[in-house]
Amino acid sequence: DPDGSLPQFYDLHCNVRKVGPKNLLTEEQRLRLQSFVERFDATAGLEPALRLVASEVHAFFPFQTCKTMQRLAKRFGAAPAADPRLARLAERCADAMSGADGVSISRALWALGKFGMRNEPLLAAAAARVPGVLEECGPITIATIWNAFEVLQFEDERCLGCMANEILRRLEECDPPEVAIVLHAAAQLRFEARDSLFATLVPHVRQNEGTFSLRHLAVCFHASARLGFRDEALCQLVVSRFARSLADADALAITSAVYACGLLAYFDKTLFEAVALYMERALRKGGRGLESQQISNMVYTFGKLGFHPEQMLRTVAQHAVSDLWRFKAQELDNLTYGFALLKFRDEPYLGRLCHHLIEGGRVQSLDAQSLVSMAYSMALLGYLHHPALRAIGDHAIPKLPVFKPEEFSILVYSLGVLNFRHHDLLRAVVEQSPPVLPMFSTQNISNLLHGLGLVAFDRDDDYVRTVALHLASRLPECSAQDLANPITALMRMCIPHDGLLRAIAEFVTKPGSTLPLVGFTSQEIANTVYGFDALQVFDRRLFEQVAEQTLRRLEEFIPQEVANVIWAFSKQSFGTLDWFEQVLARCAPHAEAMPKSPGSHTLATEWCGEDLEKPLAALWHVRDQLPSYKRLETVFRARFLSRIAEFLRSIEPPRNRPAPDQYQKDFARWDLYQVGPLFTEELLGAAGVRRVAASAEATSELLKHYVGASNEASLLARYGEKVLFSVLPAARWVSSHLRFRLALSAPADGLPAGP
């Protein structure tokens, strides 16, 4: 169990009391049992004990058989689990089940759990016998059977149903430990009567909360949370009691209660602040009383609930790096993921973790889920560590056959976010994911394509088209994000897929659509139309509805989104002058003013250079017909262009001005990597560079660089007809020129110089 509560809880309480008729033995049986127990206890170790059992097992009566199973488990734990002599004892025990009483059954099943031994004949025989002896069993005996079935994950519908009914019938006889054991077990077993059992037991716990210890209360709360059974009054009672009595609770109970809050998305600031302080103090004393699993699960819960106690997190990170081996693989995974959810980027911890994964060899012990989670945590934190990511990918490859659909997509997406190309892993994903695509959710498919797009995957276009085609067949299942992200991905990879894009346009624009554009966020609208333009697919109904939604919700857009919509409309020759003017007129006041809401997702946030340059370049040809165009141009010139021009005029290489480091700082300050072809010429003029007439020879050489068929390094040689797409680093006139020449079926080399 994630919080680690059950084994300790059960060991403490399984033999609190025995209720029910005692098992009556004949005098001869009593003497035989006494003699055997004395000889068993006198054996010097496991081997002599097993020899003794093997020599007499054929003569055991039911009570003795089950008692022997129990004593072996108590004394030696799981050590004899694989021994054939124990298997013979279990076989004898199964044969004896038909005459066993409830206590004997509970002993045998408890022993199986301790052995970690799932013996189907014994379990089946016990399940068949239990309903007939329930009335004579005490509550603790029934609870012990519940626990054994949970440990062994044995689900017999008839038996569990009878046990549930018996507990409900005799609920007033049950003490808190027994209720807690039953709830904990039932939460992890599937059977028809489970919901009705919880519907009665959870209110019982709430009504009798004062009789439950903190640990019992935490176990019950955790069990109900695990099942998703949210009782608001119980939540408040548990939180209030723990906040009031935290000093009296042990770490196990605190962890169970906190973890349950996470499962139910229930946050109480007072309790969580007290728990954070408790953890910080305990860790500063060396972590006594806190187990590694408890630490990781509490941090994980803090992450899920967005609770960010900075000082406690730093203390946890310091404690962890002192000995990462104290954490099991899943614990380390949960701890790191908790940090990532909180955007808590502790460089010493992350550096030590990556060293531990590689040099310490811990990566070899991570299962598929932990490998994926580690990569995802690094992506959430933006922590790029090439050796660690390489190792995670290398060890993920042989585990791909057991990957869940979401693990494929999350791993590829995580590496994409970090812009880390692991070609071997991507090749393996291409080979192994197609057969399981039908099991992917549309979100999984979207994230997979999005991740491939982020690394500009260009090794297998057919695979990408296959995934996109599969998505096109499942549009009714998609969310807006499931559609927008793949379009962006195809754009990044320069892979046209007219079928998918036209299917999307038809699906979202048709009357009565279950996913109309009104349900898209501003980002999804902008990304969709921008991708349609880049992939050169025009759908009038889609663009018309985008125009309508943009005007209706313009203030919800951020500057970059508005710029992308304007760019797409202009390139597709769509949109009236009146529409463009309305958009610019509403944007201009926000661009001119200092940002009222920095970092917000509105027009009132910061306007960067590209947010201004892109619409200016897109509408340059109609600038004189748009009154608000000049306002945006004035802002762009004042904030960016004039400063860059001044910088260029001040350059004096002979005097080493500016110094290289200052040069980099100046450009970084503008946060602008290009100003577009129109303003580039103006800036070059400010630096004293003048345009000259293009020579035929120079233009021909430039074209060869882009589209020369005999030039293996040309863009055409590398990308083929993908060079026609504007997202590649080629001037638009080159793409247009190539498109014209290809239409005439003319060779690429030796083209005329003029565009």
PDB file of N, CA and C in Angstrom, residues 539-604:
ATOM      1  N   ASP A 539      -9.571  26.395 -44.736  1.00  0.00           N
ATOM      2  CA  ASP A 539     -10.982  26.008 -44.633  1.00  0.00           C
ATOM      3  C   ASP A 539     -11.766  27.262 -44.266  1.00  0.00           C
ATOM      4  N   ARG A 540     -12.603  27.713 -45.161  1.00  0.00           N
ATOM      5  CA  ARG A 540     -13.270  29.001 -44.972  1.00  0.00           C
ATOM      6  C   ARG A 540     -14.134  29.025 -43.715  1.00  0.00           C
ATOM      7  N   ARG A 541     -14.912  27.975 -43.483  1.00  0.00           N
ATOM      8  CA  ARG A 541     -15.786  27.974 -42.301  1.00  0.00           C
ATOM      9  C   ARG A 541     -14.971  28.060 -41.019  1.00  0.00           C
ATOM     10  N   LEU A 542     -13.845  27.346 -40.990  1.00  0.00           N
ATOM     11  CA  LEU A 542     -12.991  27.394 -39.801  1.00  0.00           C
ATOM     12  C   LEU A 542     -12.459  28.807 -39.592  1.00  0.00           C
ATOM     13  N   PHE A 543     -11.934  29.425 -40.641  1.00  0.00           N
ATOM     14  CA  PHE A 543     -11.373  30.771 -40.503  1.00  0.00           C
ATOM     15  C   PHE A 543     -12.456  31.782 -40.136  1.00  0.00           C
ATOM     16  N   GLU A 544     -13.650  31.618 -40.675  1.00  0.00           N
ATOM     17  CA  GLU A 544     -14.743  32.531 -40.335  1.00  0.00           C
ATOM     18  C   GLU A 544     -15.095  32.421 -38.852  1.00  0.00           C
ATOM     19  N   GLN A 545     -15.141  31.202 -38.343  1.00  0.00           N
ATOM     20  CA  GLN A 545     -15.487  31.028 -36.932  1.00  0.00           C
ATOM     21  C   GLN A 545     -14.351  31.486 -36.020  1.00  0.00           C
ATOM     22  N   VAL A 546     -13.107  31.316 -36.467  1.00  0.00           N
ATOM     23  CA  VAL A 546     -11.974  31.840 -35.697  1.00  0.00           C
ATOM     24  C   VAL A 546     -12.053  33.361 -35.634  1.00  0.00           C
ATOM     25  N   ALA A 547     -12.390  33.993 -36.757  1.00  0.00           N
ATOM     26  CA  ALA A 547     -12.528  35.451 -36.780  1.00  0.00           C
ATOM     27  C   ALA A 547     -13.595  35.908 -35.792  1.00  0.00           C
ATOM     28  N   GLU A 548     -14.714  35.192 -35.762  1.00  0.00           N
ATOM     29  CA  GLU A 548     -15.810  35.539 -34.851  1.00  0.00           C
ATOM     30  C   GLU A 548     -15.389  35.380 -33.395  1.00  0.00           C
ATOM     31  N   GLN A 549     -14.753  34.250 -33.064  1.00  0.00           N
ATOM     32  CA  GLN A 549     -14.338  34.004 -31.685  1.00  0.00           C
ATOM     33  C   GLN A 549     -13.237  34.969 -31.247  1.00  0.00           C
ATOM     34  N   THR A 550     -12.368  35.349 -32.170  1.00  0.00           N
ATOM     35  CA  THR A 550     -11.293  36.280 -31.822  1.00  0.00           C
ATOM     36  C   THR A 550     -11.863  37.629 -31.419  1.00  0.00           C
ATOM     37  N   LEU A 551     -12.800  38.152 -32.187  1.00  0.00           N
ATOM     38  CA  LEU A 551     -13.412  39.429 -31.830  1.00  0.00           C
ATOM     39  C   LEU A 551     -14.211  39.322 -30.536  1.00  0.00           C
ATOM     40  N   ARG A 552     -14.882  38.222 -30.351  1.00  0.00           N
ATOM     41  CA  ARG A 552     -15.739  38.061 -29.173  1.00  0.00           C
ATOM     42  C   ARG A 552     -14.914  37.954 -27.892  1.00  0.00           C
ATOM     43  N   ARG A 553     -13.736  37.349 -27.982  1.00  0.00           N
ATOM     44  CA  ARG A 553     -12.969  37.048 -26.759  1.00  0.00           C
ATOM     45  C   ARG A 553     -11.562  37.637 -26.805  1.00  0.00           C
ATOM     46  N   LEU A 554     -11.376  38.714 -27.546  1.00  0.00           N
ATOM     47  CA  LEU A 554     -10.029  39.212 -27.819  1.00  0.00           C
ATOM     48  C   LEU A 554      -9.235  39.491 -26.546  1.00  0.00           C
ATOM     49  N   GLU A 555      -9.886  40.044 -25.531  1.00  0.00           N
ATOM     50  CA  GLU A 555      -9.151  40.396 -24.310  1.00  0.00           C
ATOM     51  C   GLU A 555      -8.653  39.170 -23.552  1.00  0.00           C
ATOM     52  N   GLU A 556      -9.171  37.980 -23.890  1.00  0.00           N
ATOM     53  CA  GLU A 556      -8.675  36.747 -23.259  1.00  0.00           C
ATOM     54  C   GLU A 556      -7.370  36.271 -23.902  1.00  0.00           C
ATOM     55  N   PHE A 557      -7.074  36.747 -25.103  1.00  0.00           N
ATOM     56  CA  PHE A 557      -5.873  36.322 -25.824  1.00  0.00           C
ATOM     57  C   PHE A 557      -4.651  37.010 -25.233  1.00  0.00           C
ATOM     58  N   ILE A 558      -3.518  36.343 -25.292  1.00  0.00           N
ATOM     59  CA  ILE A 558      -2.259  37.019 -25.001  1.00  0.00           C
ATOM     60  C   ILE A 558      -1.716  37.567 -26.321  1.00  0.00           C
ATOM     61  N   PRO A 559      -0.788  38.521 -26.272  1.00  0.00           N
ATOM     62  CA  PRO A 559      -0.299  39.141 -27.511  1.00  0.00           C
ATOM     63  C   PRO A 559       0.193  38.146 -28.554  1.00  0.00           C
ATOM     64  N   GLN A 560       0.915  37.113 -28.133  1.00  0.00           N
ATOM     65  CA  GLN A 560       1.445  36.149 -29.098  1.00  0.00           C
ATOM     66  C   GLN A 560       0.319  35.460 -29.860  1.00  0.00           C
ATOM     67  N   GLU A 561      -0.779  35.159 -29.179  1.00  0.00           N
ATOM     68  CA  GLU A 561      -1.901  34.475 -29.828  1.00  0.00           C
ATOM     69  C   GLU A 561      -2.576  35.378 -30.859  1.00  0.00           C
ATOM     70  N   VAL A 562      -2.750  36.650 -30.509  1.00  0.00           N
ATOM     71  CA  VAL A 562      -3.328  37.588 -31.474  1.00  0.00           C
ATOM     72  C   VAL A 562      -2.426  37.702 -32.695  1.00  0.00           C
ATOM     73  N   ALA A 563      -1.112  37.807 -32.442  1.00  0.00           N
ATOM     74  CA  ALA A 563      -0.155  37.932 -33.543  1.00  0.00           C
ATOM     75  C   ALA A 563      -0.223  36.723 -34.470  1.00  0.00           C
ATOM     76  N   ASN A 564      -0.362  35.523 -33.886  1.00  0.00           N
ATOM     77  CA  ASN A 564      -0.421  34.311 -34.712  1.00  0.00           C
ATOM     78  C   ASN A 564      -1.695  34.255 -35.557  1.00  0.00           C
ATOM     79  N   VAL A 565      -2.810  34.703 -34.996  1.00  0.00           N
ATOM     80  CA  VAL A 565      -4.060  34.717 -35.761  1.00  0.00           C
ATOM     81  C   VAL A 565      -3.947  35.703 -36.924  1.00  0.00           C
ATOM     82  N   ILE A 566      -3.439  36.904 -36.645  1.00  0.00           N
ATOM     83  CA  ILE A 566      -3.289  37.907 -37.707  1.00  0.00           C
ATOM     84  C   ILE A 566      -2.362  37.390 -38.803  1.00  0.00           C
ATOM     85  N   TRP A 567      -1.257  36.768 -38.398  1.00  0.00           N
ATOM     86  CA  TRP A 567      -0.287  36.231 -39.357  1.00  0.00           C
ATOM     87  C   TRP A 567      -0.947  35.185 -40.262  1.00  0.00           C
ATOM     88  N   ALA A 568      -1.685  34.258 -39.651  1.00  0.00           N
ATOM     89  CA  ALA A 568      -2.327  33.197 -40.436  1.00  0.00           C
ATOM     90  C   ALA A 568      -3.363  33.776 -41.394  1.00  0.00           C
ATOM     91  N   PHE A 569      -4.167  34.730 -40.907  1.00  0.00           N
ATOM     92  CA  PHE A 569      -5.187  35.332 -41.766  1.00  0.00           C
ATOM     93  C   PHE A 569      -4.545  36.056 -42.949  1.00  0.00           C
ATOM     94  N   SER A 570      -3.501  36.817 -42.681  1.00  0.00           N
ATOM     95  CA  SER A 570      -2.861  37.581 -43.748  1.00  0.00           C
ATOM     96  C   SER A 570      -2.252  36.666 -44.802  1.00  0.00           C
ATOM     97  N   LYS A 571      -1.577  35.615 -44.362  1.00  0.00           N
ATOM     98  CA  LYS A 571      -0.926  34.713 -45.314  1.00  0.00           C
ATOM     99  C   LYS A 571      -1.940  33.945 -46.150  1.00  0.00           C
ATOM    100  N   GLN A 572      -3.123  33.709 -45.594  1.00  0.00           N
ATOM    101  CA  GLN A 572      -4.154  33.005 -46.352  1.00  0.00           C
ATOM    102  C   GLN A 572      -5.086  33.973 -47.088  1.00  0.00           C
ATOM    103  N   SER A 573      -4.690  35.272 -47.080  1.00  0.00           N
ATOM    104  CA  SER A 573      -5.495  36.304 -47.757  1.00  0.00           C
ATOM    105  C   SER A 573      -6.941  36.269 -47.278  1.00  0.00           C
ATOM    106  N   PHE A 574      -7.094  36.135 -45.976  1.00  0.00           N
ATOM    107  CA  PHE A 574      -8.435  36.064 -45.386  1.00  0.00           C
ATOM    108  C   PHE A 574      -8.572  37.209 -44.386  1.00  0.00           C
ATOM    109  N   GLY A 575      -9.762  37.734 -44.259  1.00  0.00           N
ATOM    110  CA  GLY A 575     -10.014  38.801 -43.306  1.00  0.00           C
ATOM    111  C   GLY A 575     -10.182  40.136 -43.996  1.00  0.00           C
ATOM    112  N   THR A 576     -11.170  40.897 -43.543  1.00  0.00           N
ATOM    113  CA  THR A 576     -11.431  42.214 -44.125  1.00  0.00           C
ATOM    114  C   THR A 576     -10.598  43.270 -43.423  1.00  0.00           C
ATOM    115  N   LEU A 577     -10.446  44.426 -44.064  1.00  0.00           N
ATOM    116  CA  LEU A 577      -9.735  45.539 -43.433  1.00  0.00           C
ATOM    117  C   LEU A 577     -10.437  45.960 -42.147  1.00  0.00           C
ATOM    118  N   ASP A 578     -11.760  45.915 -42.164  1.00  0.00           N
ATOM    119  CA  ASP A 578     -12.515  46.292 -40.967  1.00  0.00           C
ATOM    120  C   ASP A 578     -12.200  45.343 -39.810  1.00  0.00           C
ATOM    121  N   TRP A 579     -12.101  44.041 -40.108  1.00  0.00           N
ATOM    122  CA  TRP A 579     -11.791  43.068 -39.046  1.00  0.00           C
ATOM    123  C   TRP A 579     -10.394  43.322 -38.481  1.00  0.00           C
ATOM    124  N   PHE A 580      -9.417  43.515 -39.354  1.00  0.00           N
ATOM    125  CA  PHE A 580      -8.054  43.766 -38.876  1.00  0.00           C
ATOM    126  C   PHE A 580      -8.001  45.050 -38.048  1.00  0.00           C
ATOM    127  N   GLU A 581      -8.707  46.075 -38.474  1.00  0.00           N
ATOM    128  CA  GLU A 581      -8.680  47.345 -37.746  1.00  0.00           C
ATOM    129  C   GLU A 581      -9.332  47.194 -36.370  1.00  0.00           C
ATOM    130  N   GLN A 582     -10.421  46.459 -36.300  1.00  0.00           N
ATOM    131  CA  GLN A 582     -11.049  46.243 -34.990  1.00  0.00           C
ATOM    132  C   GLN A 582     -10.079  45.563 -34.025  1.00  0.00           C
ATOM    133  N   VAL A 583      -9.363  44.566 -34.520  1.00  0.00           N
ATOM    134  CA  VAL A 583      -8.412  43.847 -33.668  1.00  0.00           C
ATOM    135  C   VAL A 583      -7.279  44.770 -33.239  1.00  0.00           C
ATOM    136  N   LEU A 584      -6.689  45.494 -34.191  1.00  0.00           N
ATOM    137  CA  LEU A 584      -5.562  46.376 -33.866  1.00  0.00           C
ATOM    138  C   LEU A 584      -5.989  47.490 -32.918  1.00  0.00           C
ATOM    139  N   ALA A 585      -7.180  48.041 -33.133  1.00  0.00           N
ATOM    140  CA  ALA A 585      -7.654  49.140 -32.291  1.00  0.00           C
ATOM    141  C   ALA A 585      -7.829  48.698 -30.842  1.00  0.00           C
ATOM    142  N   ARG A 586      -8.247  47.472 -30.632  1.00  0.00           N
ATOM    143  CA  ARG A 586      -8.417  46.981 -29.256  1.00  0.00           C
ATOM    144  C   ARG A 586      -7.091  46.542 -28.645  1.00  0.00           C
ATOM    145  N   CYS A 587      -6.131  46.172 -29.502  1.00  0.00           N
ATOM    146  CA  CYS A 587      -4.817  45.758 -28.990  1.00  0.00           C
ATOM    147  C   CYS A 587      -3.936  46.955 -28.649  1.00  0.00           C
ATOM    148  N   ALA A 588      -4.050  48.025 -29.432  1.00  0.00           N
ATOM    149  CA  ALA A 588      -3.123  49.149 -29.312  1.00  0.00           C
ATOM    150  C   ALA A 588      -3.034  49.727 -27.901  1.00  0.00           C
ATOM    151  N   PRO A 589      -4.152  49.982 -27.202  1.00  0.00           N
ATOM    152  CA  PRO A 589      -4.019  50.550 -25.849  1.00  0.00           C
ATOM    153  C   PRO A 589      -3.226  49.651 -24.901  1.00  0.00           C
ATOM    154  N   HIS A 590      -3.382  48.355 -25.040  1.00  0.00           N
ATOM    155  CA  HIS A 590      -2.637  47.425 -24.175  1.00  0.00           C
ATOM    156  C   HIS A 590      -1.156  47.428 -24.527  1.00  0.00           C
ATOM    157  N   ALA A 591      -0.844  47.513 -25.818  1.00  0.00           N
ATOM    158  CA  ALA A 591       0.558  47.533 -26.234  1.00  0.00           C
ATOM    159  C   ALA A 591       1.237  48.825 -25.805  1.00  0.00           C
ATOM    160  N   GLU A 592       0.501  49.939 -25.833  1.00  0.00           N
ATOM    161  CA  GLU A 592       1.075  51.244 -25.489  1.00  0.00           C
ATOM    162  C   GLU A 592       1.292  51.396 -23.996  1.00  0.00           C
ATOM    163  N   ALA A 593       0.415  50.811 -23.202  1.00  0.00           N
ATOM    164  CA  ALA A 593       0.485  50.986 -21.751  1.00  0.00           C
ATOM    165  C   ALA A 593       1.481  50.024 -21.126  1.00  0.00           C
ATOM    166  N   MET A 594       1.927  50.371 -19.936  1.00  0.00           N
ATOM    167  CA  MET A 594       2.715  49.416 -19.169  1.00  0.00           C
ATOM    168  C   MET A 594       1.787  48.283 -18.760  1.00  0.00           C
ATOM    169  N   PRO A 595       2.270  47.052 -18.738  1.00  0.00           N
ATOM    170  CA  PRO A 595       1.375  45.913 -18.457  1.00  0.00           C
ATOM    171  C   PRO A 595       0.685  46.037 -17.106  1.00  0.00           C
ATOM    172  N   LYS A 596      -0.658  45.925 -17.138  1.00  0.00           N
ATOM    173  CA  LYS A 596      -1.417  45.992 -15.894  1.00  0.00           C
ATOM    174  C   LYS A 596      -1.397  44.665 -15.143  1.00  0.00           C
ATOM    175  N   SER A 597      -1.266  43.595 -15.876  1.00  0.00           N
ATOM    176  CA  SER A 597      -1.282  42.258 -15.259  1.00  0.00           C
ATOM    177  C   SER A 597      -0.129  41.432 -15.806  1.00  0.00           C
ATOM    178  N   PRO A 598       1.116  41.747 -15.395  1.00  0.00           N
ATOM    179  CA  PRO A 598       2.273  40.994 -15.917  1.00  0.00           C
ATOM    180  C   PRO A 598       2.127  39.501 -15.646  1.00  0.00           C
ATOM    181  N   GLY A 599       2.402  38.708 -16.657  1.00  0.00           N
ATOM    182  CA  GLY A 599       2.331  37.260 -16.486  1.00  0.00           C
ATOM    183  C   GLY A 599       0.944  36.680 -16.604  1.00  0.00           C
ATOM    184  N   SER A 600      -0.066  37.527 -16.802  1.00  0.00           N
ATOM    185  CA  SER A 600      -1.436  37.016 -16.898  1.00  0.00           C
ATOM    186  C   SER A 600      -1.716  36.533 -18.312  1.00  0.00           C
ATOM    187  N   HIS A 601      -2.818  35.804 -18.457  1.00  0.00           N
ATOM    188  CA  HIS A 601      -3.201  35.322 -19.787  1.00  0.00           C
ATOM    189  C   HIS A 601      -4.263  36.256 -20.353  1.00  0.00           C
ATOM    190  N   THR A 602      -3.872  37.508 -20.601  1.00  0.00           N
ATOM    191  CA  THR A 602      -4.755  38.514 -21.189  1.00  0.00           C
ATOM    192  C   THR A 602      -3.921  39.424 -22.077  1.00  0.00           C
ATOM    193  N   LEU A 603      -4.601  40.333 -22.773  1.00  0.00           N
ATOM    194  CA  LEU A 603      -3.880  41.327 -23.570  1.00  0.00           C
ATOM    195  C   LEU A 603      -3.110  42.302 -22.696  1.00  0.00           C
ATOM    196  N   ALA A 604      -3.464  42.364 -21.408  1.00  0.00           N
ATOM    197  CA  ALA A 604      -2.841  43.336 -20.511  1.00  0.00           C
ATOM    198  C   ALA A 604      -1.497  42.871 -19.972  1.00  0.00           C
TER     199      ALA A 604
END
